[in-house]
Structures are given as C-alpha cells and as structure tokens.
Amino acid sequence: MICIKTQYFNLNRILLLAIGLWPYHQSKFVRFQAFLFFSILTSFIIFQLTAFITTKCTPEFIIKVLSNIMVSTAYIIQYNSFWMNTHNLKCLLEQLQNVCNELKDKNEVAIFEEYGNISKYLTTISFAMCGAFNALFLPIWPQILGSDLHINVSQSRQTMQIVTEYFIDQEKYFYFILLHKNVVICIGATTLTGTGTMFIGYFIYICGVFRIASYRIERAMTTKIRENINIENQTMIYKDIIDAIEIHRKAIKFTDFISSTFSGSVSLLIIIGVVSLSLNIFGIFRNASLGDKESFLLNFLFVLVILICMFVGNYAGQEITNHNNHVYFAAYNSRWYIAPLHAQKLIFFILLRGGKSVNVNIGGLIVASLECFTNLTKTSMSYFTVMSSMQE
C-alpha cells in the first residue's frame, strides 16, 4: 500500500517540521515554535518600517525599503495561511490517502505513483534552489569573506542592503542584528519552499486523480464494448463509469476545497507580488544606472523568485483545468453511442459537467492559468513604467 506522507511528502514534512507547520503532531512545543517564528518574521517588518522614522524619506529610499517589506510580508502571509489552516491541510492529505487506498488496479496505482514522483522531484529541485538562494542571499557571507580576505569590517558591513532601524548602537550590537536578519531569511526561504511545494504537491495529486478518472472512462468504453455486451459486461460498464464519475467528483471537490480555503491569503499574495515585482524591477534599473551592484543583485534575486512563484502557481492551476478537460474529451471521444442505454445516460452526466470548466478560482476574480501569469506580469510592467515616468 502507498503511504503518500512517507513516500512522496517526506521532504515536505522535513521542511514544514523545521518551521513548525507540519499538520501532524501539533504539540505545545510545536505551537510555541510556530508562534516564535511568526513573531520573528513580524518583528523584521516592524524594524524595517521604523527606518522611515530616522531616515529622510526620499522616493528612492521609500522604494528600496518597500521592495524589501513586500517580500517579508509575503513570508508572513504564507506562514500564517498554513498555520491557521493546519486542520484543513491534514484533512486534505488524509482524503488523498483514502483515494490512493481505493485504487482499482495496477494501472491506476502506476498513474498515482507517476504523479507522486513528479511531486517529489519538484520538491527536491525547490529544496536545492532554496539552499542556493540562502547561500547567495544571507548577509553572513560578507562577514566570512571579510575575515578571510582581510577586508575592512566597516566596508563589509555596508554590503547589507536590507535597511532596518533597531534604535540601538548598530556597531555594538552588529552581530545580534546580523543574526536576526539571517534567521528571518532562513525562516522565510524555508516557509516559501515548504508551503509552496506542499501546494504544488496537492495540485499534482489532484491532476493525478483527474487522470485516473479519464483512465476509468477509457477502460469502461473500450475494453468492455469490444466484447459481447451481455448482462455481466453491462454491469461492469455501469460500475466503471460510476467509479469514474465518483473519483472525478472527488477531484473537483479537492480543487474547490483548496480554492476556498486559501482564497484570501492567495489574493493578498497576488497583490503583494505584483507591487513587489514592479518595485524590484524599478530597483534593478535604478541601481544599474547608479552602479550599485549589491542592491542590483538583491533586486534581481527578488524579481527572479517572484516570477518563479507566479509562474509555478499559475501553471499548476492551468494543469488542473487541462486535466479536467481531458476527462471531458475522454468521455466525448469514447464509443458511447454503441454502449448500453443506461451507460449512455451516465456518460451524459460527465459530458454535462464537462461544459463547466474546473479551475483554481481565487476570490471569484482571478483564475490561475498561464493567461493570468501573463496579465500579472503585464500589470507589474505597467506600474514600473508609471514609476519610471514619474521619476523622470
């Protein structure tokens, strides 16, 4: 029997356990861990906002601070959405396990394993990218390189491009401030990777469930139709089509459940993502003209991460729609017209449902798709153009 938690979600489990968000075994210590990490992420935004009190607020300074604050806010929203929906995530994982336990034959198991392996590979790649991101982004590296290469300490400290104000002696408590920033970056990157890959894993499994529904329809309308349609074969056709309708209904239910559960948080993330993308693109061109390589690299990394997250999320939503359409096409292209009358009536239910697209609907306004990704990118570029024209 397949255990999806250990076979395909094991790396997700490790990442979420590290930040206290794994939906199982929620002890008092884990709840305290989650509260502590959430407080650390929140405090970092506060210390960035306090920079406006002690520094002259020029347009360049405001854009620089806001571009960093937007990314930190996205971390908090993502963390909080998982923290508040621990029970729902656990229920969804158990329902997917129940679907796996009810698979009918080895071909269905093979389909489920294929999509499970895709989820595991994507999680592994994301984990590697998270490690590379931390290696490039952590502000501890200038200190290490500075000590090894005998670089002036004050010069090394100026390479930290995230502006904060702690209202303490920056030189005296420098390493405590550095520790705070490093911890925030590690928690944020782990949150983004762990929760993001968990979302994508759910979507991949839902695609697998849709694919199994297509397989059941194809099997019912090909194998059995070729044989003599006697009473026994008619009963098997009815049963296979009913099973296909049932698992198709479960896939739709899973999709609607995720959409409704995370609609609010994803809507906020989209707004923050669009604004942050505009600010960081503006920062790239601004810092390139000024020759500020460190700030340029920071903005470039933020833009890269935001675009990857936007694309992956919308691509997953597009795949949900495509796999649902495949169920409709499998029913439409089958030899339903020579099937028994009662089987034709069952197929009609699938065709009728296929007229309504299944998609990841966010707040009733946005549908996750490649078209949505294009529109969000265009919107960000429009905001960037406005900021550039105002700057000139």
mmCIF file of C-alpha atoms in Angstrom:
data_model
loop_
_atom_site.group_PDB
_atom_site.id
_atom_site.type_symbol
_atom_site.label_atom_id
_atom_site.label_comp_id
_atom_site.label_asym_id
_atom_site.label_seq_id
_atom_site.Cartn_x
_atom_site.Cartn_y
_atom_site.Cartn_z
ATOM 1 C CA MET A 1 0.000 0.000 0.000
ATOM 2 C CA ILE A 2 1.233 3.502 -0.854
ATOM 3 C CA CYS A 3 1.719 5.923 2.041
ATOM 4 C CA ILE A 4 1.901 9.342 0.402
ATOM 5 C CA LYS A 5 3.148 11.092 3.579
ATOM 6 C CA THR A 6 6.314 8.994 3.776
ATOM 7 C CA GLN A 7 6.893 8.131 0.122
ATOM 8 C CA TYR A 8 6.134 11.418 -1.615
ATOM 9 C CA PHE A 9 5.741 14.129 1.045
ATOM 10 C CA ASN A 10 8.731 13.193 3.191
ATOM 11 C CA LEU A 11 10.900 16.159 2.154
ATOM 12 C CA ASN A 12 7.906 18.485 2.538
ATOM 13 C CA ARG A 13 7.446 17.049 6.021
ATOM 14 C CA ILE A 14 11.072 17.827 6.940
ATOM 15 C CA LEU A 15 10.812 21.413 5.697
ATOM 16 C CA LEU A 16 7.497 22.064 7.465
ATOM 17 C CA LEU A 17 8.665 20.376 10.681
ATOM 18 C CA ALA A 18 11.641 22.743 10.729
ATOM 19 C CA ILE A 19 9.317 25.755 10.912
ATOM 20 C CA GLY A 20 6.508 24.175 12.961
ATOM 21 C CA LEU A 21 3.910 23.915 10.182
ATOM 22 C CA TRP A 22 3.607 20.160 9.608
ATOM 23 C CA PRO A 23 -0.113 19.451 10.195
ATOM 24 C CA TYR A 24 0.515 16.295 12.248
ATOM 25 C CA HIS A 25 1.750 16.062 15.858
ATOM 26 C CA GLN A 26 0.853 19.618 16.842
ATOM 27 C CA SER A 27 2.221 19.517 20.406
ATOM 28 C CA LYS A 28 2.569 22.522 22.725
ATOM 29 C CA PHE A 29 6.224 22.824 21.776
ATOM 30 C CA VAL A 30 5.362 22.901 18.053
ATOM 31 C CA ARG A 31 2.703 25.553 18.629
ATOM 32 C CA PHE A 32 5.230 27.622 20.600
ATOM 33 C CA GLN A 33 7.749 27.134 17.792
ATOM 34 C CA ALA A 34 5.218 28.387 15.221
ATOM 35 C CA PHE A 35 4.360 31.407 17.387
ATOM 36 C CA LEU A 36 8.052 32.210 17.867
ATOM 37 C CA PHE A 37 8.845 32.026 14.146
ATOM 38 C CA PHE A 38 5.796 34.101 13.259
ATOM 39 C CA SER A 39 6.873 36.721 15.818
ATOM 40 C CA ILE A 40 10.409 36.816 14.368
ATOM 41 C CA LEU A 41 9.049 37.381 10.854
ATOM 42 C CA THR A 42 6.680 40.090 12.091
ATOM 43 C CA SER A 43 9.359 41.873 14.089
ATOM 44 C CA PHE A 44 11.555 42.115 10.998
ATOM 45 C CA ILE A 45 8.869 44.087 9.158
ATOM 46 C CA ILE A 46 8.499 46.403 12.153
ATOM 47 C CA PHE A 47 12.240 47.115 12.240
ATOM 48 C CA GLN A 48 12.155 47.882 8.505
ATOM 49 C CA LEU A 49 9.235 50.295 8.929
ATOM 50 C CA THR A 50 10.985 52.135 11.766
ATOM 51 C CA ALA A 51 13.675 53.142 9.246
ATOM 52 C CA PHE A 52 11.203 55.756 7.975
ATOM 53 C CA ILE A 53 11.357 57.483 11.375
ATOM 54 C CA THR A 54 15.102 58.073 11.455
ATOM 55 C CA THR A 55 15.879 58.482 7.735
ATOM 56 C CA LYS A 56 14.873 61.148 5.247
ATOM 57 C CA CYS A 57 12.128 59.659 3.088
ATOM 58 C CA THR A 58 13.262 60.264 -0.464
ATOM 59 C CA PRO A 59 11.446 58.427 -3.292
ATOM 60 C CA GLU A 60 14.473 56.158 -3.828
ATOM 61 C CA PHE A 61 14.635 55.289 -0.133
ATOM 62 C CA ILE A 62 10.903 54.565 0.085
ATOM 63 C CA ILE A 63 11.019 52.265 -2.938
ATOM 64 C CA LYS A 64 14.082 50.463 -1.594
ATOM 65 C CA VAL A 65 12.507 49.810 1.807
ATOM 66 C CA LEU A 66 9.078 48.899 0.427
ATOM 67 C CA SER A 67 10.548 46.396 -2.050
ATOM 68 C CA ASN A 68 12.070 44.507 0.892
ATOM 69 C CA ILE A 69 8.999 44.878 3.110
ATOM 70 C CA MET A 70 6.736 43.395 0.428
ATOM 71 C CA VAL A 71 8.822 40.222 0.290
ATOM 72 C CA SER A 72 8.837 39.935 4.093
ATOM 73 C CA THR A 73 5.067 40.455 4.163
ATOM 74 C CA ALA A 74 4.622 37.628 1.645
ATOM 75 C CA TYR A 75 6.551 35.342 4.012
ATOM 76 C CA ILE A 76 4.200 36.230 6.871
ATOM 77 C CA ILE A 77 1.027 35.730 4.829
ATOM 78 C CA GLN A 78 2.220 32.354 3.569
ATOM 79 C CA TYR A 79 3.272 31.269 7.053
ATOM 80 C CA ASN A 80 0.023 32.431 8.646
ATOM 81 C CA SER A 81 -2.160 30.793 5.974
ATOM 82 C CA PHE A 82 -0.639 27.389 6.724
ATOM 83 C CA TRP A 83 -0.621 27.968 10.471
ATOM 84 C CA MET A 84 -4.315 28.866 10.544
ATOM 85 C CA ASN A 85 -5.369 26.024 8.212
ATOM 86 C CA THR A 86 -3.438 23.146 9.754
ATOM 87 C CA HIS A 87 -6.593 21.066 10.241
ATOM 88 C CA ASN A 88 -7.780 21.571 6.657
ATOM 89 C CA LEU A 89 -4.385 20.603 5.255
ATOM 90 C CA LYS A 90 -4.385 17.455 7.369
ATOM 91 C CA CYS A 91 -7.884 16.547 6.183
ATOM 92 C CA LEU A 92 -6.933 17.024 2.542
ATOM 93 C CA LEU A 93 -3.857 14.850 2.958
ATOM 94 C CA GLU A 94 -5.967 12.103 4.535
ATOM 95 C CA GLN A 95 -8.571 12.317 1.767
ATOM 96 C CA LEU A 96 -5.864 11.914 -0.883
ATOM 97 C CA GLN A 97 -4.598 8.893 1.046
ATOM 98 C CA ASN A 98 -8.134 7.438 1.015
ATOM 99 C CA VAL A 99 -8.315 7.904 -2.750
ATOM 100 C CA CYS A 100 -4.983 6.091 -3.060
ATOM 101 C CA ASN A 101 -6.240 3.210 -0.913
ATOM 102 C CA GLU A 102 -9.331 2.805 -3.125
ATOM 103 C CA LEU A 103 -7.480 2.452 -6.442
ATOM 104 C CA LYS A 104 -8.801 -0.440 -8.515
ATOM 105 C CA ASP A 105 -5.883 -1.925 -10.446
ATOM 106 C CA LYS A 106 -2.148 -1.683 -11.079
ATOM 107 C CA ASN A 107 -2.571 0.850 -13.888
ATOM 108 C CA GLU A 108 -4.307 3.273 -11.573
ATOM 109 C CA VAL A 109 -1.589 2.732 -8.967
ATOM 110 C CA ALA A 110 1.025 3.396 -11.670
ATOM 111 C CA ILE A 111 -0.690 6.680 -12.573
ATOM 112 C CA PHE A 112 -0.779 7.745 -8.932
ATOM 113 C CA GLU A 113 2.886 6.823 -8.454
ATOM 114 C CA GLU A 114 3.859 8.729 -11.611
ATOM 115 C CA TYR A 115 2.309 11.942 -10.338
ATOM 116 C CA GLY A 116 3.730 11.303 -6.863
ATOM 117 C CA ASN A 117 7.237 11.047 -8.311
ATOM 118 C CA ILE A 118 6.712 14.319 -10.194
ATOM 119 C CA SER A 119 5.761 15.990 -6.908
ATOM 120 C CA LYS A 120 8.802 14.527 -5.150
ATOM 121 C CA TYR A 121 11.208 15.630 -7.896
ATOM 122 C CA LEU A 122 9.835 19.173 -7.938
ATOM 123 C CA THR A 123 10.179 19.366 -4.147
ATOM 124 C CA THR A 124 13.787 18.202 -4.382
ATOM 125 C CA ILE A 125 14.573 20.808 -7.041
ATOM 126 C CA SER A 126 12.880 23.533 -4.982
ATOM 127 C CA PHE A 127 14.842 22.467 -1.901
ATOM 128 C CA ALA A 128 18.105 22.756 -3.854
ATOM 129 C CA MET A 129 17.078 26.197 -5.145
ATOM 130 C CA CYS A 130 16.228 27.283 -1.590
ATOM 131 C CA GLY A 131 19.715 26.254 -0.460
ATOM 132 C CA ALA A 132 21.294 28.149 -3.333
ATOM 133 C CA PHE A 133 19.161 31.214 -2.561
ATOM 134 C CA ASN A 134 20.263 31.200 1.076
ATOM 135 C CA ALA A 135 23.889 30.741 0.049
ATOM 136 C CA LEU A 136 23.700 33.819 -2.198
ATOM 137 C CA PHE A 137 21.445 35.963 -0.079
ATOM 138 C CA LEU A 138 22.447 35.503 3.566
ATOM 139 C CA PRO A 139 24.241 38.621 4.831
ATOM 140 C CA ILE A 140 26.628 36.452 6.867
ATOM 141 C CA TRP A 141 28.756 35.762 3.785
ATOM 142 C CA PRO A 142 30.295 39.249 3.531
ATOM 143 C CA GLN A 143 31.466 38.819 7.135
ATOM 144 C CA ILE A 144 33.021 35.424 6.422
ATOM 145 C CA LEU A 145 34.692 36.658 3.244
ATOM 146 C CA GLY A 146 35.720 39.848 5.006
ATOM 147 C CA SER A 147 37.547 37.935 7.745
ATOM 148 C CA ASP A 148 39.178 35.574 5.273
ATOM 149 C CA LEU A 149 40.278 38.245 2.794
ATOM 150 C CA HIS A 150 41.128 40.870 5.443
ATOM 151 C CA ILE A 151 38.508 43.262 4.098
ATOM 152 C CA ASN A 152 37.770 46.287 6.259
ATOM 153 C CA VAL A 153 34.965 45.408 8.678
ATOM 154 C CA SER A 154 33.009 48.625 8.202
ATOM 155 C CA GLN A 155 33.138 48.152 4.434
ATOM 156 C CA SER A 156 31.932 44.601 4.829
ATOM 157 C CA ARG A 157 29.039 45.734 6.986
ATOM 158 C CA GLN A 158 27.830 48.193 4.379
ATOM 159 C CA THR A 159 27.037 45.352 1.990
ATOM 160 C CA MET A 160 23.904 44.518 3.961
ATOM 161 C CA GLN A 161 21.269 46.036 1.676
ATOM 162 C CA ILE A 162 18.177 45.404 3.817
ATOM 163 C CA VAL A 163 17.507 48.703 5.598
ATOM 164 C CA THR A 164 16.400 48.434 9.240
ATOM 165 C CA GLU A 165 16.345 50.581 12.362
ATOM 166 C CA TYR A 166 16.622 48.906 15.777
ATOM 167 C CA PHE A 167 17.145 52.103 17.849
ATOM 168 C CA ILE A 168 20.346 50.673 19.320
ATOM 169 C CA ASP A 169 24.037 51.093 18.643
ATOM 170 C CA GLN A 170 24.422 49.416 15.235
ATOM 171 C CA GLU A 171 28.169 48.858 15.724
ATOM 172 C CA LYS A 172 27.975 47.475 19.239
ATOM 173 C CA TYR A 173 25.118 45.071 18.551
ATOM 174 C CA PHE A 174 26.011 44.405 14.958
ATOM 175 C CA TYR A 175 26.200 40.610 15.249
ATOM 176 C CA PHE A 176 22.852 40.392 17.051
ATOM 177 C CA ILE A 177 21.280 42.376 14.201
ATOM 178 C CA LEU A 178 23.059 40.145 11.705
ATOM 179 C CA LEU A 179 21.754 37.042 13.489
ATOM 180 C CA HIS A 180 18.197 38.406 13.351
ATOM 181 C CA LYS A 181 18.436 39.027 9.609
ATOM 182 C CA ASN A 182 19.935 35.600 8.923
ATOM 183 C CA VAL A 183 17.253 33.852 10.971
ATOM 184 C CA VAL A 184 14.485 35.758 9.142
ATOM 185 C CA ILE A 185 15.932 34.871 5.746
ATOM 186 C CA CYS A 186 16.239 31.180 6.671
ATOM 187 C CA ILE A 187 12.710 31.014 8.088
ATOM 188 C CA GLY A 188 11.288 32.936 5.141
ATOM 189 C CA ALA A 189 13.039 30.852 2.488
ATOM 190 C CA THR A 190 12.061 27.606 4.244
ATOM 191 C CA THR A 191 8.463 28.824 4.550
ATOM 192 C CA LEU A 192 8.290 29.741 0.883
ATOM 193 C CA THR A 193 9.794 26.404 -0.180
ATOM 194 C CA GLY A 194 7.941 24.161 2.273
ATOM 195 C CA THR A 195 4.474 25.658 1.850
ATOM 196 C CA GLY A 196 4.896 26.277 -1.880
ATOM 197 C CA THR A 197 5.945 22.709 -2.643
ATOM 198 C CA MET A 198 3.112 21.434 -0.454
ATOM 199 C CA PHE A 199 0.621 23.438 -2.524
ATOM 200 C CA ILE A 200 2.142 22.196 -5.769
ATOM 201 C CA GLY A 201 2.147 18.642 -4.444
ATOM 202 C CA TYR A 202 -1.577 18.856 -3.720
ATOM 203 C CA PHE A 203 -2.259 20.193 -7.211
ATOM 204 C CA ILE A 204 -0.148 17.470 -8.829
ATOM 205 C CA TYR A 205 -2.050 14.772 -6.954
ATOM 206 C CA ILE A 206 -5.361 16.333 -7.965
ATOM 207 C CA CYS A 207 -4.175 16.186 -11.576
ATOM 208 C CA GLY A 208 -3.416 12.509 -10.989
ATOM 209 C CA VAL A 209 -6.946 11.941 -9.685
ATOM 210 C CA PHE A 210 -8.378 13.571 -12.832
ATOM 211 C CA ARG A 211 -6.121 11.341 -14.936
ATOM 212 C CA ILE A 212 -7.422 8.242 -13.152
ATOM 213 C CA ALA A 213 -10.983 9.368 -13.912
ATOM 214 C CA SER A 214 -10.056 9.604 -17.611
ATOM 215 C CA TYR A 215 -8.477 6.157 -17.469
ATOM 216 C CA ARG A 216 -11.596 4.605 -15.946
ATOM 217 C CA ILE A 217 -13.782 6.067 -18.670
ATOM 218 C CA GLU A 218 -11.453 4.866 -21.417
ATOM 219 C CA ARG A 219 -11.258 1.410 -19.883
ATOM 220 C CA ALA A 220 -15.022 1.127 -19.492
ATOM 221 C CA MET A 221 -15.798 2.300 -23.021
ATOM 222 C CA THR A 222 -13.128 0.317 -24.886
ATOM 223 C CA THR A 223 -12.380 -2.989 -23.218
ATOM 224 C CA LYS A 224 -15.942 -3.909 -22.372
ATOM 225 C CA ILE A 225 -17.520 -2.563 -25.586
ATOM 226 C CA ARG A 226 -15.288 -4.735 -27.745
ATOM 227 C CA GLU A 227 -16.654 -7.826 -26.049
ATOM 228 C CA ASN A 228 -20.160 -9.126 -26.328
ATOM 229 C CA ILE A 229 -22.446 -6.779 -24.433
ATOM 230 C CA ASN A 230 -24.163 -9.243 -22.163
ATOM 231 C CA ILE A 231 -25.666 -8.573 -18.762
ATOM 232 C CA GLU A 232 -22.355 -9.163 -16.983
ATOM 233 C CA ASN A 233 -20.487 -6.744 -19.247
ATOM 234 C CA GLN A 234 -23.242 -4.151 -18.913
ATOM 235 C CA THR A 235 -22.948 -4.338 -15.125
ATOM 236 C CA MET A 236 -19.165 -3.886 -15.330
ATOM 237 C CA ILE A 237 -19.563 -0.904 -17.670
ATOM 238 C CA TYR A 238 -22.036 0.736 -15.300
ATOM 239 C CA LYS A 239 -19.729 0.134 -12.347
ATOM 240 C CA ASP A 240 -16.629 1.514 -14.096
ATOM 241 C CA ILE A 241 -18.433 4.647 -15.261
ATOM 242 C CA ILE A 242 -19.902 5.210 -11.790
ATOM 243 C CA ASP A 243 -16.388 4.835 -10.311
ATOM 244 C CA ALA A 244 -15.074 7.339 -12.866
ATOM 245 C CA ILE A 245 -17.826 9.836 -12.005
ATOM 246 C CA GLU A 246 -17.159 9.384 -8.298
ATOM 247 C CA ILE A 247 -13.403 9.984 -8.489
ATOM 248 C CA HIS A 248 -13.966 12.905 -10.880
ATOM 249 C CA ARG A 249 -16.314 14.414 -8.341
ATOM 250 C CA LYS A 250 -13.665 13.998 -5.630
ATOM 251 C CA ALA A 251 -11.054 15.758 -7.765
ATOM 252 C CA ILE A 252 -13.419 18.698 -8.290
ATOM 253 C CA LYS A 253 -14.153 18.750 -4.560
ATOM 254 C CA PHE A 254 -10.429 18.842 -3.735
ATOM 255 C CA THR A 255 -9.892 21.739 -6.137
ATOM 256 C CA ASP A 256 -12.787 23.753 -4.722
ATOM 257 C CA PHE A 257 -11.642 22.999 -1.168
ATOM 258 C CA ILE A 258 -8.138 24.384 -1.748
ATOM 259 C CA SER A 259 -9.503 27.411 -3.631
ATOM 260 C CA SER A 260 -11.937 28.331 -0.859
ATOM 261 C CA THR A 261 -9.505 27.636 1.998
ATOM 262 C CA PHE A 262 -6.663 29.796 0.696
ATOM 263 C CA SER A 263 -8.601 32.311 -1.381
ATOM 264 C CA GLY A 264 -7.997 35.255 0.963
ATOM 265 C CA SER A 265 -4.295 34.675 1.549
ATOM 266 C CA VAL A 266 -3.568 33.983 -2.128
ATOM 267 C CA SER A 267 -5.410 37.161 -3.139
ATOM 268 C CA LEU A 268 -3.166 39.166 -0.806
ATOM 269 C CA LEU A 269 -0.087 37.378 -2.131
ATOM 270 C CA ILE A 270 -1.036 38.253 -5.703
ATOM 271 C CA ILE A 271 -1.418 41.950 -4.841
ATOM 272 C CA ILE A 272 1.866 41.964 -2.949
ATOM 273 C CA GLY A 273 3.577 40.008 -5.718
ATOM 274 C CA VAL A 274 2.510 42.453 -8.430
ATOM 275 C CA VAL A 275 3.535 45.532 -6.410
ATOM 276 C CA SER A 276 6.789 43.944 -5.255
ATOM 277 C CA LEU A 277 7.666 42.885 -8.789
ATOM 278 C CA SER A 278 7.153 46.454 -10.016
ATOM 279 C CA LEU A 279 9.253 47.934 -7.208
ATOM 280 C CA ASN A 280 12.104 45.488 -7.673
ATOM 281 C CA ILE A 281 12.187 45.903 -11.467
ATOM 282 C CA PHE A 282 12.388 49.637 -10.864
ATOM 283 C CA GLY A 283 15.193 48.971 -8.373
ATOM 284 C CA ILE A 284 17.103 46.914 -10.935
ATOM 285 C CA PHE A 285 17.177 49.725 -13.486
ATOM 286 C CA ARG A 286 17.801 52.355 -10.826
ATOM 287 C CA ASN A 287 20.741 50.513 -9.244
ATOM 288 C CA ALA A 288 22.164 49.575 -12.627
ATOM 289 C CA SER A 289 22.342 53.249 -13.570
ATOM 290 C CA LEU A 290 23.946 54.101 -10.206
ATOM 291 C CA GLY A 291 26.396 51.204 -10.353
ATOM 292 C CA ASP A 292 25.203 49.732 -7.018
ATOM 293 C CA LYS A 293 25.997 46.059 -7.630
ATOM 294 C CA GLU A 294 24.856 44.735 -4.240
ATOM 295 C CA SER A 295 21.417 46.357 -4.419
ATOM 296 C CA PHE A 296 21.129 45.335 -8.062
ATOM 297 C CA LEU A 297 21.765 41.679 -7.120
ATOM 298 C CA LEU A 298 19.228 41.860 -4.286
ATOM 299 C CA ASN A 299 16.500 43.256 -6.553
ATOM 300 C CA PHE A 300 17.346 40.768 -9.284
ATOM 301 C CA LEU A 301 17.014 37.823 -6.877
ATOM 302 C CA PHE A 302 13.661 39.123 -5.634
ATOM 303 C CA VAL A 303 12.368 39.525 -9.207
ATOM 304 C CA LEU A 304 13.540 36.022 -10.092
ATOM 305 C CA VAL A 305 11.855 34.456 -7.045
ATOM 306 C CA ILE A 306 8.593 36.366 -7.591
ATOM 307 C CA LEU A 307 8.410 35.399 -11.273
ATOM 308 C CA ILE A 308 9.127 31.737 -10.478
ATOM 309 C CA CYS A 309 6.426 31.653 -7.780
ATOM 310 C CA MET A 310 3.885 33.375 -10.041
ATOM 311 C CA PHE A 311 4.620 31.092 -12.968
ATOM 312 C CA VAL A 312 4.600 27.837 -10.990
ATOM 313 C CA GLY A 313 1.359 28.707 -9.194
ATOM 314 C CA ASN A 314 -0.444 29.684 -12.394
ATOM 315 C CA TYR A 315 0.975 26.737 -14.320
ATOM 316 C CA ALA A 316 -0.362 24.383 -11.637
ATOM 317 C CA GLY A 317 -3.797 25.986 -11.983
ATOM 318 C CA GLN A 318 -3.594 25.606 -15.769
ATOM 319 C CA GLU A 319 -2.788 21.909 -15.390
ATOM 320 C CA ILE A 320 -5.850 21.417 -13.177
ATOM 321 C CA THR A 321 -8.030 22.874 -15.942
ATOM 322 C CA ASN A 322 -6.294 20.817 -18.647
ATOM 323 C CA HIS A 323 -6.657 17.543 -16.757
ATOM 324 C CA ASN A 324 -10.350 18.188 -16.125
ATOM 325 C CA ASN A 325 -10.829 18.906 -19.835
ATOM 326 C CA HIS A 326 -9.099 15.611 -20.601
ATOM 327 C CA VAL A 327 -11.842 13.799 -18.651
ATOM 328 C CA TYR A 328 -14.442 15.512 -20.819
ATOM 329 C CA PHE A 329 -12.561 14.646 -24.038
ATOM 330 C CA ALA A 330 -12.132 11.028 -22.915
ATOM 331 C CA ALA A 331 -15.898 10.726 -22.473
ATOM 332 C CA TYR A 332 -16.713 12.592 -25.696
ATOM 333 C CA ASN A 333 -14.268 10.612 -27.855
ATOM 334 C CA SER A 334 -15.302 7.238 -26.468
ATOM 335 C CA ARG A 335 -17.670 4.925 -28.332
ATOM 336 C CA TRP A 336 -20.545 5.937 -26.092
ATOM 337 C CA TYR A 337 -23.073 5.706 -28.939
ATOM 338 C CA ILE A 338 -22.807 1.893 -29.064
ATOM 339 C CA ALA A 339 -22.867 1.465 -25.299
ATOM 340 C CA PRO A 340 -25.999 0.288 -23.468
ATOM 341 C CA LEU A 341 -28.635 2.966 -22.969
ATOM 342 C CA HIS A 342 -28.070 3.281 -19.212
ATOM 343 C CA ALA A 343 -24.323 3.675 -19.788
ATOM 344 C CA GLN A 344 -25.024 6.445 -22.300
ATOM 345 C CA LYS A 345 -27.058 8.265 -19.670
ATOM 346 C CA LEU A 346 -24.146 8.032 -17.212
ATOM 347 C CA ILE A 347 -21.721 9.350 -19.824
ATOM 348 C CA PHE A 348 -24.136 12.230 -20.389
ATOM 349 C CA PHE A 349 -23.573 13.374 -16.795
ATOM 350 C CA ILE A 350 -19.815 13.633 -17.439
ATOM 351 C CA LEU A 351 -20.375 15.491 -20.712
ATOM 352 C CA LEU A 352 -22.793 17.847 -18.995
ATOM 353 C CA ARG A 353 -20.296 18.553 -16.204
ATOM 354 C CA GLY A 354 -17.520 18.979 -18.766
ATOM 355 C CA GLY A 355 -19.305 22.028 -20.114
ATOM 356 C CA LYS A 356 -18.314 23.832 -16.903
ATOM 357 C CA SER A 357 -14.583 24.361 -16.564
ATOM 358 C CA VAL A 358 -12.873 23.356 -13.324
ATOM 359 C CA ASN A 359 -10.189 25.800 -12.252
ATOM 360 C CA VAL A 360 -8.437 27.278 -9.248
ATOM 361 C CA ASN A 361 -10.607 30.323 -8.649
ATOM 362 C CA ILE A 362 -9.182 32.980 -6.336
ATOM 363 C CA GLY A 363 -11.716 35.252 -4.719
ATOM 364 C CA GLY A 364 -14.090 34.892 -7.660
ATOM 365 C CA LEU A 365 -11.939 37.358 -9.624
ATOM 366 C CA ILE A 366 -8.750 35.577 -10.683
ATOM 367 C CA VAL A 367 -8.390 32.144 -12.282
ATOM 368 C CA ALA A 368 -4.952 30.570 -12.006
ATOM 369 C CA SER A 369 -3.706 29.986 -15.556
ATOM 370 C CA LEU A 370 -0.896 30.885 -17.923
ATOM 371 C CA GLU A 371 -3.043 33.748 -19.190
ATOM 372 C CA CYS A 372 -3.298 35.033 -15.609
ATOM 373 C CA PHE A 373 0.502 34.887 -15.270
ATOM 374 C CA THR A 374 0.845 36.956 -18.438
ATOM 375 C CA ASN A 375 -1.683 39.502 -17.201
ATOM 376 C CA LEU A 376 0.002 39.835 -13.802
ATOM 377 C CA THR A 377 3.387 40.341 -15.459
ATOM 378 C CA LYS A 378 1.931 42.980 -17.788
ATOM 379 C CA THR A 379 0.335 44.751 -14.823
ATOM 380 C CA SER A 380 3.651 44.830 -12.972
ATOM 381 C CA MET A 381 5.405 46.232 -16.028
ATOM 382 C CA SER A 382 2.706 48.900 -16.332
ATOM 383 C CA TYR A 383 3.289 50.007 -12.727
ATOM 384 C CA PHE A 384 7.041 50.005 -13.382
ATOM 385 C CA THR A 385 6.516 52.232 -16.439
ATOM 386 C CA VAL A 386 4.463 54.673 -14.374
ATOM 387 C CA MET A 387 7.148 54.853 -11.667
ATOM 388 C CA SER A 388 9.864 55.364 -14.263
ATOM 389 C CA SER A 389 7.953 58.186 -15.952
ATOM 390 C CA MET A 390 7.311 59.856 -12.585
ATOM 391 C CA GLN A 391 10.997 59.573 -11.711
ATOM 392 C CA GLU A 392 11.974 61.308 -14.930
#
